[in-house]
Coordinates of N, CA, C and O in Angstrom, one line a residue:
X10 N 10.7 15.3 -59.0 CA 11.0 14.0 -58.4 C 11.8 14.1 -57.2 O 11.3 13.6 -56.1
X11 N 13.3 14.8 -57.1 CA 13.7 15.1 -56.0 C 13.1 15.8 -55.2 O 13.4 15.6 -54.0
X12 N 11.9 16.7 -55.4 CA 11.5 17.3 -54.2 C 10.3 16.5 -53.6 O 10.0 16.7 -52.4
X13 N 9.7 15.8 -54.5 CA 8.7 14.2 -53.8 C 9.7 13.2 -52.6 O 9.3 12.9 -51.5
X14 N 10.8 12.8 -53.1 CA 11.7 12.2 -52.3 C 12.3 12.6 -50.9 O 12.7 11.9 -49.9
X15 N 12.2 14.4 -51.4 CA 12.8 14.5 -49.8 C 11.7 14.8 -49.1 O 11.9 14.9 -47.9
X16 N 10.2 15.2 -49.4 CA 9.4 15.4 -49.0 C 9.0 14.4 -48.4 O 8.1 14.7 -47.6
X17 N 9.5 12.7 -48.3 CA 8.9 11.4 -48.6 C 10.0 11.2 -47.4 O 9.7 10.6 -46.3
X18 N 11.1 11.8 -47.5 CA 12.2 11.2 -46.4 C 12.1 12.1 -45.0 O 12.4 11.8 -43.9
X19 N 11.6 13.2 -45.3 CA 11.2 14.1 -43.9 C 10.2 13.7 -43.5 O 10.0 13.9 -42.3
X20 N 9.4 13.2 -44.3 CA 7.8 12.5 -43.6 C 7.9 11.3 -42.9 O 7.1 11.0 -42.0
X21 N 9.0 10.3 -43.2 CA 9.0 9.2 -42.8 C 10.2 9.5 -41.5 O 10.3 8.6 -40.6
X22 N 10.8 10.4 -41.4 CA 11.9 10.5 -40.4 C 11.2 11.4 -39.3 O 11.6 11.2 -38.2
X23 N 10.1 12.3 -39.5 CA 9.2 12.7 -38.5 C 8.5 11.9 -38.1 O 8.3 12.1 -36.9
X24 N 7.8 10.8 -38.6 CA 6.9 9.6 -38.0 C 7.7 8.4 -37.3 O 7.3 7.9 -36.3
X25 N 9.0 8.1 -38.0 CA 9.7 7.5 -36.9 C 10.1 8.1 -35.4 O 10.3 7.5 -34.4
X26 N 10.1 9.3 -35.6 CA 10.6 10.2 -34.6 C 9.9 10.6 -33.7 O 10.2 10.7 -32.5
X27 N 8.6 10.7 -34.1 CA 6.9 10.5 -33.1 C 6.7 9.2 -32.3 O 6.4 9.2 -31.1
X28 N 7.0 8.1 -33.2 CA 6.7 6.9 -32.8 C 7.5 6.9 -31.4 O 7.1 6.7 -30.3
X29 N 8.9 7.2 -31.9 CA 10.1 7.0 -31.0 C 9.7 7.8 -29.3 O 10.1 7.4 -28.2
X30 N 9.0 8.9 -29.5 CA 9.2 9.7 -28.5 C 7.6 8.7 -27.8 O 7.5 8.1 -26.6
X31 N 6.6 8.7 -28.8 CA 4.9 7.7 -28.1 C 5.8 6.5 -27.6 O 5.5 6.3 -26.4
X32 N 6.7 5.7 -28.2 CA 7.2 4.7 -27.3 C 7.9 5.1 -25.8 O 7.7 4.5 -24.7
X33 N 8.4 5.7 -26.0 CA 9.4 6.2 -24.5 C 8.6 6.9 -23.9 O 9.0 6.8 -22.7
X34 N 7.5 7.7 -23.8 CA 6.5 7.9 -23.2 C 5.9 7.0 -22.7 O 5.7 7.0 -21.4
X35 N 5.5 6.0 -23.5 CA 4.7 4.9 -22.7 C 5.9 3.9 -21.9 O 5.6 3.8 -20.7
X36 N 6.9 3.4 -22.3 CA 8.0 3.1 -21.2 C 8.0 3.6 -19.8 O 7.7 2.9 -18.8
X37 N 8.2 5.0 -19.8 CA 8.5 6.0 -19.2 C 7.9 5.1 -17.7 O 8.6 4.4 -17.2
X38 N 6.4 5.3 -17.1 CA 6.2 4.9 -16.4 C 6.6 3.3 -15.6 O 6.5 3.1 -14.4
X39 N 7.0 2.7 -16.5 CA 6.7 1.2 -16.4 C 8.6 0.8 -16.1 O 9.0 -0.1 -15.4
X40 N 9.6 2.1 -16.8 CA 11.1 2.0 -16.4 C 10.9 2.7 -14.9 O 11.3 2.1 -13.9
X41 N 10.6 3.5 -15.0 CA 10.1 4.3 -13.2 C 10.1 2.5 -11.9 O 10.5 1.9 -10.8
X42 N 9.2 2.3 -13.0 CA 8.4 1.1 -11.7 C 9.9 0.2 -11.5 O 10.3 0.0 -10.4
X43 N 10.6 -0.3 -12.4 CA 11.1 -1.2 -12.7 C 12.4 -0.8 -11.6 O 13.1 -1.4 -10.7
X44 N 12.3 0.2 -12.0 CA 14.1 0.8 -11.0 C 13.3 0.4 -9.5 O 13.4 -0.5 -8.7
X45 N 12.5 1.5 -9.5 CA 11.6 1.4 -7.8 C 11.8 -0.3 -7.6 O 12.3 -0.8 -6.5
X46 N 11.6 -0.9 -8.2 CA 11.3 -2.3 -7.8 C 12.6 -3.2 -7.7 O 12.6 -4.2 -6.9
X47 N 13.8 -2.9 -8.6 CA 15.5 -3.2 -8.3 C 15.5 -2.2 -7.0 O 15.2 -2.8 -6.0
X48 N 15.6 -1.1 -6.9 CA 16.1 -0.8 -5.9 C 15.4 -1.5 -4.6 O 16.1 -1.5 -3.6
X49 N 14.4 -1.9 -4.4 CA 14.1 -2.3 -2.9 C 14.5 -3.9 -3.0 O 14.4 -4.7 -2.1
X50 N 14.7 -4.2 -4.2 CA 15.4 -5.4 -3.9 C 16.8 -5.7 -3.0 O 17.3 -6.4 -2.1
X51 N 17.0 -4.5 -4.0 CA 18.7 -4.1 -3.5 C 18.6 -3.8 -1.7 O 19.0 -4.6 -0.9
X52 N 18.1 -2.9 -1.3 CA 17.6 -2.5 -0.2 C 17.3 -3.8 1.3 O 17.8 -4.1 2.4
X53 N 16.1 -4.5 0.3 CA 16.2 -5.8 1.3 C 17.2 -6.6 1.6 O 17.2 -7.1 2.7
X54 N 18.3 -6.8 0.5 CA 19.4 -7.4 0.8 C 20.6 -6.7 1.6 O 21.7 -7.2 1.9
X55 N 20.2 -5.4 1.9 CA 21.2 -4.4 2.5 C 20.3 -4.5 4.2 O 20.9 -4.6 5.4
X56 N 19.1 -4.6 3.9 CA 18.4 -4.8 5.4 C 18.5 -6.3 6.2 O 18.4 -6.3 7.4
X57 N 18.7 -7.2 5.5 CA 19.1 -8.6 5.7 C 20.7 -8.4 6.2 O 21.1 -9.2 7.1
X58 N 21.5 -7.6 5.8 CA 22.9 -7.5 6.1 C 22.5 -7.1 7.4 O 22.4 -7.9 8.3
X59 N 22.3 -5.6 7.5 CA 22.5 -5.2 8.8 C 21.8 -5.9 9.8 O 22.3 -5.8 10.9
X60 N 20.7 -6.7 9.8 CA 19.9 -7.4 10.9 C 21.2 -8.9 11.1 O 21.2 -9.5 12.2
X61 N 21.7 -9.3 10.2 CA 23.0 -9.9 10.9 C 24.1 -9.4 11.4 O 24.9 -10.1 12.2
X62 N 24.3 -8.2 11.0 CA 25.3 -7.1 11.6 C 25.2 -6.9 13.6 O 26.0 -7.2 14.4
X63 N 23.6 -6.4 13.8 CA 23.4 -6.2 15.0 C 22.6 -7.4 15.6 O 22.1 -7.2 16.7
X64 N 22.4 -8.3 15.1 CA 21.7 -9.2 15.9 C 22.1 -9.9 17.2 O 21.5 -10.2 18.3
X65 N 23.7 -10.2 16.5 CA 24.6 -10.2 17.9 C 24.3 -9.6 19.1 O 23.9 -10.2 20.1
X66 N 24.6 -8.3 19.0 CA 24.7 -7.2 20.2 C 23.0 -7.0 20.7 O 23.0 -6.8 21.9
X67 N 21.8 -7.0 20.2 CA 21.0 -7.4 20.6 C 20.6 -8.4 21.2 O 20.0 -8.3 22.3
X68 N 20.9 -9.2 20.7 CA 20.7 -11.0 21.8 C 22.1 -10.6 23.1 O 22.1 -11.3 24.1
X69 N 22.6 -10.0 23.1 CA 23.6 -9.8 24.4 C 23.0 -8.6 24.9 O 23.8 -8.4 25.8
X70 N 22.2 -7.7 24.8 CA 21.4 -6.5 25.5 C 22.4 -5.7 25.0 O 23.2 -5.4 25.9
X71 N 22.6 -5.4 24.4 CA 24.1 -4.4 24.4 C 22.8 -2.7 24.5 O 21.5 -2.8 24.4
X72 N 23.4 -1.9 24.5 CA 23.4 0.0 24.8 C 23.0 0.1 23.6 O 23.6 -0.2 22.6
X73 N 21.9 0.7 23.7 CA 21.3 1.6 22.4 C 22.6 2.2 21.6 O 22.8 1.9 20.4
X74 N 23.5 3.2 22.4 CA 24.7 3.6 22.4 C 25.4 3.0 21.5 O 25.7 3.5 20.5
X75 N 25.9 1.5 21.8 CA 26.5 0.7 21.5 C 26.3 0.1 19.5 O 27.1 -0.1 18.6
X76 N 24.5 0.1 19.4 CA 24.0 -0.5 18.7 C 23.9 0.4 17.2 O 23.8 -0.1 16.1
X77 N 23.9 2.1 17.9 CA 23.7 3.3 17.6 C 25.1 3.3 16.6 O 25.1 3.2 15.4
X78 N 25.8 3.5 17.2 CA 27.4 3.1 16.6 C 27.7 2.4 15.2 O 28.2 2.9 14.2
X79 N 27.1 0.9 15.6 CA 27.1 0.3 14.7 C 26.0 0.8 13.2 O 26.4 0.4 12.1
X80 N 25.1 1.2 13.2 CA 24.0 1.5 12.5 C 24.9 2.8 12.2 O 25.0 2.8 11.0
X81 N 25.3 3.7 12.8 CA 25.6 5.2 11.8 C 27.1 4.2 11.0 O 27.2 4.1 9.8
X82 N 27.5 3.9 11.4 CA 28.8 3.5 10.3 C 28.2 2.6 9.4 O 28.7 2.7 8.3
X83 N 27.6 1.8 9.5 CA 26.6 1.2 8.2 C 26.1 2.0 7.3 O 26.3 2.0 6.1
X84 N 25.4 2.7 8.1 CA 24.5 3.5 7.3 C 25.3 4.7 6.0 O 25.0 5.1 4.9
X85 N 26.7 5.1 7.2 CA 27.6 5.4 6.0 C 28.0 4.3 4.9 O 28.1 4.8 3.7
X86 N 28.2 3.0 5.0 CA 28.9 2.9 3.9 C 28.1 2.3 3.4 O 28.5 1.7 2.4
X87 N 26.4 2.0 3.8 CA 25.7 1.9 2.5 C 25.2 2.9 1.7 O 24.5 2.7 0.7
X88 N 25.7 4.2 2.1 CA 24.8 5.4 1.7 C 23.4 5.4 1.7 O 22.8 5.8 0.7
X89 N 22.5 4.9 3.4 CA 21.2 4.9 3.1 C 21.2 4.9 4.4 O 22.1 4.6 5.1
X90 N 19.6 5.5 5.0 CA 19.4 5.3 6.3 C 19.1 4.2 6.6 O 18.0 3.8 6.1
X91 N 19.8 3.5 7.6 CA 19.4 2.4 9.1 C 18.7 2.9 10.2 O 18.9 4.0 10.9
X92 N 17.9 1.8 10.3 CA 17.1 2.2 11.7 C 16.6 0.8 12.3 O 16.0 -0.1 11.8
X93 N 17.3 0.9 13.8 CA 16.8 -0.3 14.0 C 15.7 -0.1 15.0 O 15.9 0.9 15.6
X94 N 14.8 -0.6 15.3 CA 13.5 -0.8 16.1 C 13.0 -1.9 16.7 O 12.7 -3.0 16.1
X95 N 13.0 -1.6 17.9 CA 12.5 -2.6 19.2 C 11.6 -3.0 18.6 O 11.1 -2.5 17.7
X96 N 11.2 -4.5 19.5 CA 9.6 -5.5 19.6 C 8.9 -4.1 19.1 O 8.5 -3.6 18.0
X97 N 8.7 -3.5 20.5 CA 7.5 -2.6 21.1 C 7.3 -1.3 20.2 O 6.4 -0.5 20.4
X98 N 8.4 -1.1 19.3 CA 8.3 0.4 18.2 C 9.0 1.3 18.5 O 8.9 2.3 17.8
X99 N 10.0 1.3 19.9 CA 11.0 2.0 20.2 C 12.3 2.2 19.3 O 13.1 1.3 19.2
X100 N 12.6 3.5 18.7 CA 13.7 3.4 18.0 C 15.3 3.2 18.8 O 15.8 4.1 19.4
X101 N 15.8 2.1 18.7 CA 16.7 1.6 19.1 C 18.6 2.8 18.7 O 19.5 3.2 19.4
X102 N 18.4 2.9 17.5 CA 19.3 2.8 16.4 C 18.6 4.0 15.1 O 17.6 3.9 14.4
X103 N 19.5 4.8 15.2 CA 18.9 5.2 13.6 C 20.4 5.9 12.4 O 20.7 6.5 13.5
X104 N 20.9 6.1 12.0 CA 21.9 6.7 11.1 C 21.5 8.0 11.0 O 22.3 8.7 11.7
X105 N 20.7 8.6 10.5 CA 20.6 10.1 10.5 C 20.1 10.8 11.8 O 19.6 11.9 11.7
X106 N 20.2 10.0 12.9 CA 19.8 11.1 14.2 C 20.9 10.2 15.0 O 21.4 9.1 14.7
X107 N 21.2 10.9 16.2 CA 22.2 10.5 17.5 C 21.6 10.9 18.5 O 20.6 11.6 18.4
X108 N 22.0 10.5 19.8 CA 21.8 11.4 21.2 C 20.2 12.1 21.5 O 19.2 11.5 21.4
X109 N 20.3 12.9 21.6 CA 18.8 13.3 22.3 C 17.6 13.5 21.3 O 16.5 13.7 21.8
X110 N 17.9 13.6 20.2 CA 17.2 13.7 18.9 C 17.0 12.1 18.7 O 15.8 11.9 18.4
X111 N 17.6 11.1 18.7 CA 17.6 9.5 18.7 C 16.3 9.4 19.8 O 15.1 9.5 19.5
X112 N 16.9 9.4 20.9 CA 15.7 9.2 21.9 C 14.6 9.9 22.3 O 14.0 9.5 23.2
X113 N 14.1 11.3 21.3 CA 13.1 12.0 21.1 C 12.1 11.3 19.6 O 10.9 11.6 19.5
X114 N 12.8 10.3 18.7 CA 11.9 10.1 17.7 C 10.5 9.1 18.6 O 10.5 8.3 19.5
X115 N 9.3 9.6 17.8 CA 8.4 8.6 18.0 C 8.5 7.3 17.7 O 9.2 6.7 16.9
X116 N 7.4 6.5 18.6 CA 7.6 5.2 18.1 C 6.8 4.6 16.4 O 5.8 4.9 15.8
X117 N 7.8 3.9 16.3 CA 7.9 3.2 15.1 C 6.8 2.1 14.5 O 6.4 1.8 13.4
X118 N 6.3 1.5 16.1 CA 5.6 0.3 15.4 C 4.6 0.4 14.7 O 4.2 -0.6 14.3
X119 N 3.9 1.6 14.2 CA 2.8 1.7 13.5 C 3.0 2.3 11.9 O 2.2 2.8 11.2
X120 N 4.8 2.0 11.6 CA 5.0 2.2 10.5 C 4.6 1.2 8.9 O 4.8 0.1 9.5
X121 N 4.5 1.1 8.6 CA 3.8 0.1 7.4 C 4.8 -1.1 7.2 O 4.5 -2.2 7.3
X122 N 6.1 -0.8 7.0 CA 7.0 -1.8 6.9 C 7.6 -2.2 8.1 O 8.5 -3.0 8.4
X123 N 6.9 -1.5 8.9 CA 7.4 -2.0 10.6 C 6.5 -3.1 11.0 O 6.9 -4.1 11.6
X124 N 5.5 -2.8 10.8 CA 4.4 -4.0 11.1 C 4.2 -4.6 10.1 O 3.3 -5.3 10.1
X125 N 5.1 -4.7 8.5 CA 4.8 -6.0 7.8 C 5.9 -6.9 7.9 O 6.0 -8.0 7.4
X126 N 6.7 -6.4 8.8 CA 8.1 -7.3 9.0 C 7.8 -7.9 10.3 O 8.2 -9.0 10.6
X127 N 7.0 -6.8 11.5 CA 6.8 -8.1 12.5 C 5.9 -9.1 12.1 O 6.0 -10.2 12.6
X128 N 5.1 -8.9 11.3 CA 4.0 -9.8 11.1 C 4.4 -10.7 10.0 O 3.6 -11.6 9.7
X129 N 5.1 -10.5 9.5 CA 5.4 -11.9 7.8 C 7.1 -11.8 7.7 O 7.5 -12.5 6.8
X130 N 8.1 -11.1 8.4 CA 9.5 -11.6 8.6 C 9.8 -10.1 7.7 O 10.9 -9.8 8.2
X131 N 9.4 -9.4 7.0 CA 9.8 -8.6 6.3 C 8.9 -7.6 5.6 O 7.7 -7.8 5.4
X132 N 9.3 -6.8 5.4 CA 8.4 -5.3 4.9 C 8.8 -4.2 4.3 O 10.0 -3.7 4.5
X133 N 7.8 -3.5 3.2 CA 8.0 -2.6 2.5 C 7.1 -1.4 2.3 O 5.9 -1.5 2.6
X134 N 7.6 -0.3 1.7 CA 6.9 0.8 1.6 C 7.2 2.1 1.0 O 8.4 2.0 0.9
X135 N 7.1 2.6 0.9 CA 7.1 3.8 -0.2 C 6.1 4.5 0.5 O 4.9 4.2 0.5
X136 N 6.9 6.1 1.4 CA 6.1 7.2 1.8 C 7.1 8.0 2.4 O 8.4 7.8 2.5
X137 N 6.1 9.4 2.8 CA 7.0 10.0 3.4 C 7.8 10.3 4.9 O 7.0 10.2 5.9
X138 N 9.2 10.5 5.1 CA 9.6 10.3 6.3 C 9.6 11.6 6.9 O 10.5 12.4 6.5
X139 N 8.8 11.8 7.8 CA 8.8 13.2 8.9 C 9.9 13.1 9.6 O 10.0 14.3 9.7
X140 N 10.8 12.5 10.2 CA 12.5 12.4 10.4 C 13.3 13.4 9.8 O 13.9 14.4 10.4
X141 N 13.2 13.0 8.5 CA 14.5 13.5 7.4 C 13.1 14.4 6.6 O 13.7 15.4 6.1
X142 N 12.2 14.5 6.3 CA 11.8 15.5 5.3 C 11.4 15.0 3.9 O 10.5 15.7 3.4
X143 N 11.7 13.9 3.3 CA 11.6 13.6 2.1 C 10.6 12.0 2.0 O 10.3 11.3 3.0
X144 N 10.3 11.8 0.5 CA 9.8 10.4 0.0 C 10.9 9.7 0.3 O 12.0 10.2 -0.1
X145 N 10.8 8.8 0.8 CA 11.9 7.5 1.4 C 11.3 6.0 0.4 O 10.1 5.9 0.3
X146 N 11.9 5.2 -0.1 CA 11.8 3.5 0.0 C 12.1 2.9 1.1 O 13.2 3.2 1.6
X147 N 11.3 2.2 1.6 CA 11.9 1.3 2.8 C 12.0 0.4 2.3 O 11.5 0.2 1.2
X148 N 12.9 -0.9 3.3 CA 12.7 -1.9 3.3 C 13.3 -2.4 4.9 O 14.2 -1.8 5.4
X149 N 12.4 -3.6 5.8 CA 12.5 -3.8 6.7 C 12.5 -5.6 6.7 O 12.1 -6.4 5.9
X150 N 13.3 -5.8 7.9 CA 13.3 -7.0 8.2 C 13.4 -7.4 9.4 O 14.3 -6.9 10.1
X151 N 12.5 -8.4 9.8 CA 13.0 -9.2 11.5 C 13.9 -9.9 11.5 O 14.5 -10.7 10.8
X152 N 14.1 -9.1 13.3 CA 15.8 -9.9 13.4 C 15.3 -10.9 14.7 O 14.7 -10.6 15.7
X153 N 15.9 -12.3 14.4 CA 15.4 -13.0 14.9 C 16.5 -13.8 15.8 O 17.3 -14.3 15.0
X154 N 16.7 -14.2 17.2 CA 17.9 -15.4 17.4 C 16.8 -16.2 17.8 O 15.8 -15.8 18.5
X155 N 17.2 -17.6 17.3 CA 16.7 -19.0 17.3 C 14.5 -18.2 17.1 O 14.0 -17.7 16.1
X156 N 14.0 -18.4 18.2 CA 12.6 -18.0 18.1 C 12.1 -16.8 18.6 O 11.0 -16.5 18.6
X157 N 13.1 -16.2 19.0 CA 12.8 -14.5 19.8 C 12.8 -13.7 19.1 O 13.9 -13.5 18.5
X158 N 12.0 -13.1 18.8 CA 12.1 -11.2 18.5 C 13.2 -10.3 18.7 O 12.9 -9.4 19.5
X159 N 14.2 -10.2 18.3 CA 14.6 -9.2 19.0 C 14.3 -7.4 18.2 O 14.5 -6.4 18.9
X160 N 13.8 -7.5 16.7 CA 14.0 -6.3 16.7 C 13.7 -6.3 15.1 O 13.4 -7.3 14.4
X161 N 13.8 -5.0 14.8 CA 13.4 -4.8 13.1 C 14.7 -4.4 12.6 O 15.3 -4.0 13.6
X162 N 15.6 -4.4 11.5 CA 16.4 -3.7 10.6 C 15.3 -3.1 9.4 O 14.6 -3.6 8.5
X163 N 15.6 -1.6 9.9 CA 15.3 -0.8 8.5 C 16.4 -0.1 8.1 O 17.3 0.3 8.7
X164 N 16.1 0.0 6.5 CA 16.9 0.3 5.5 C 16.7 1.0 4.3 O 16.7 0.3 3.3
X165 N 16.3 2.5 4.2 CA 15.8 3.4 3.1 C 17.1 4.4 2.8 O 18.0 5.0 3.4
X166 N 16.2 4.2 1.2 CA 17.1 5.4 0.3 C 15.7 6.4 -0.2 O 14.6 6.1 -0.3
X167 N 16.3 7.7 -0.4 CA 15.3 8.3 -0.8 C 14.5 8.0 -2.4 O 15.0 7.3 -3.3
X168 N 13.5 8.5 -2.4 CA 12.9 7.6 -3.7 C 13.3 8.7 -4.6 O 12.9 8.5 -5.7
X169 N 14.0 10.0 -4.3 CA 14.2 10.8 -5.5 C 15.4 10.1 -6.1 O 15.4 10.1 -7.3
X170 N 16.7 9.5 -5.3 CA 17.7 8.9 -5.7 C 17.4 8.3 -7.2 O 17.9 8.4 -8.3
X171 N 16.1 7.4 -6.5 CA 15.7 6.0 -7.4 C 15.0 6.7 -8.8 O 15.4 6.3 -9.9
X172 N 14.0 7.7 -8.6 CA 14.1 8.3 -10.2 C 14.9 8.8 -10.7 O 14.7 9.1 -11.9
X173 N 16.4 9.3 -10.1 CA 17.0 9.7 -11.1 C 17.6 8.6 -11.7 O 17.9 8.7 -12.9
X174 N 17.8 7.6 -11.2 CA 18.0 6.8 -11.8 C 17.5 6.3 -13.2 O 18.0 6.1 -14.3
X175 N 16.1 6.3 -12.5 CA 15.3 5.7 -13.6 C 15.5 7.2 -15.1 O 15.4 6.8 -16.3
X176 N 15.6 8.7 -14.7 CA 16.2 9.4 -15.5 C 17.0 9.3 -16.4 O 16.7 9.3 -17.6
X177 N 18.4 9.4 -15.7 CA 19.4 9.0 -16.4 C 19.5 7.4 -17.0 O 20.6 7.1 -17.5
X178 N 18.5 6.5 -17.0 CA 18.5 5.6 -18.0 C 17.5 6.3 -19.2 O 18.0 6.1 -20.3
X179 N 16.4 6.8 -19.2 CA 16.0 7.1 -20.4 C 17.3 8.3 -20.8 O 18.1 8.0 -21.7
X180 N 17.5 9.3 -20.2 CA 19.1 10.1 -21.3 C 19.3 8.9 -21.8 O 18.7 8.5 -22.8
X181 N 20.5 8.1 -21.2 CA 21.0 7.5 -22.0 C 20.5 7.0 -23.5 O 20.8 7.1 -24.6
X182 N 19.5 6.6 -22.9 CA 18.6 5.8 -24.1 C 18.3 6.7 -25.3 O 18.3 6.3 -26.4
X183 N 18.0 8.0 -24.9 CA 17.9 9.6 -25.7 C 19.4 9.2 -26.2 O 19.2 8.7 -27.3
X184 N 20.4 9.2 -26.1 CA 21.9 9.4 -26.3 C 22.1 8.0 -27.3 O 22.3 8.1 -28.5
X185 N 22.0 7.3 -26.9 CA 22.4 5.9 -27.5 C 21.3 6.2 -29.3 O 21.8 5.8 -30.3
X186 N 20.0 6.8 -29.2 CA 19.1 6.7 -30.1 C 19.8 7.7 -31.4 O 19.7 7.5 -32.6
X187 N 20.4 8.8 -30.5 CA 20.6 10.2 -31.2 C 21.9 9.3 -31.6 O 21.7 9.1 -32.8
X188 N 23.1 8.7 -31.4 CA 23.9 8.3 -31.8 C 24.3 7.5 -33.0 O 25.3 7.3 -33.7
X189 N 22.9 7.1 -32.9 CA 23.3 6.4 -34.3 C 22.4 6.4 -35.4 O 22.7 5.9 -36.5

C-alpha cells in the first residue's frame, strides 16, 4: 500500500512538474513580447522628453555642437542612445558618436522609425544598428514648433537589454515556484 502511494505521489508531482515547465514554455514567447512592448513604451516617453529637451535650441538654429552636448548627457542619464535627425536625414546629434565620426554617419532618413515619425508624428522598430554593432529598439518622435519640422528625437536601448529582462522575470518565476 505504501509503495502504491508513493508511486501515486511521484507520478502526480512529475506531471505537475511537466505541466509547469509546457506552461512557461508556452509563456515564454508571449513574456519576451510583453517586455519588448513595455520597453518601447518606456522608450517613447524618453523620446517625447528629449524632443522637448532640444526643441528649443533647434527652433533657435543652435550648432550641431551645441545640440550634440545636450544629446550625449541625455543619453547618459537615460542609459540609452539619442539621436537627433534633421528634416532631410542628416544626423544632427547622436550619444554614442562625437566629432568626425558624428559628421561621417550616413543619412538617416530612410530609417523605418525615421520615416514613420516624419510621416504619422512618431515611430518604431526593432533592427539592427550598423553604428554601434547590435539589435537596437527604437523609438522616434517629431519635433515640432508651432507647424515646422524641425527634426526627429531618437531613442534606442539594445534589444539584448530587453530580453534579459524578459529572463530574469521567468528566473524569478523558476525561484518564486521552487520556493514554495
Amino acid at each position: 500500500m505504501l509503495a502504491l502511494r508513493a508511486r501515486i505521489g511521484i507520478t502526480a508531482t512529475a506531471a505537475s512538474a511537466a505541466a509547469l515547465v509546457t506552461v512557461l514554455l508556452i509563456a515564454l514567447p508571449g513574456l519576451r513580447q510583453r517586455t519588448t512592448e513595455q520597453a518601447g513604451t518606456h522608450l517613447e516617453a524618453q523620446a517625447r522628453l528629449i524632443a522637448r529637451l532640444v526643441q528649443p535650441a533647434l527652433a533657435q538654429g543652435a550648432d550641431p555642437a551645441t545640440i550634440d552636448a545636450l544629446v550625449d548627457s541625455a543619453g547618459q542619464d537615460l542609459r540609452a542612445r539619442v539621436t537627433i535627425v534633421a528634416p532631410d536625414g542628416r544626423v544632427l546629434a547622436d550619444s554614442a558618436v562625437s566629432g568626425p565620426a558624428l559628421q561621417a554617419l550616413e543619412n538617416h532618413r530612410d530609417r523605418p522609425e525615421i520615416q514613420e515619425a516624419l510621416r504619422a508624428g512618431r515611430g518604431t522598430a526593432v533592427r539592427h544598428s550598423a553604428t554601434v554593432g547590435e539589435d537596437l529598439l527604437y523609438s522616434a518622435i517629431a519635433i515640432r514648433e508651432g507647424g515646422r519640422l524641425l527634426g526627429v528625437a531618437r531613442v534606442a536601448l539594445p534589444l539584448r537589454g530587453v530580453r534579459e529582462q524578459a529572463q530574469q522575470l521567468l528566473q524569478q518565476t523558476w525561484k518564486e515556484i521552487g520556493a514554495e
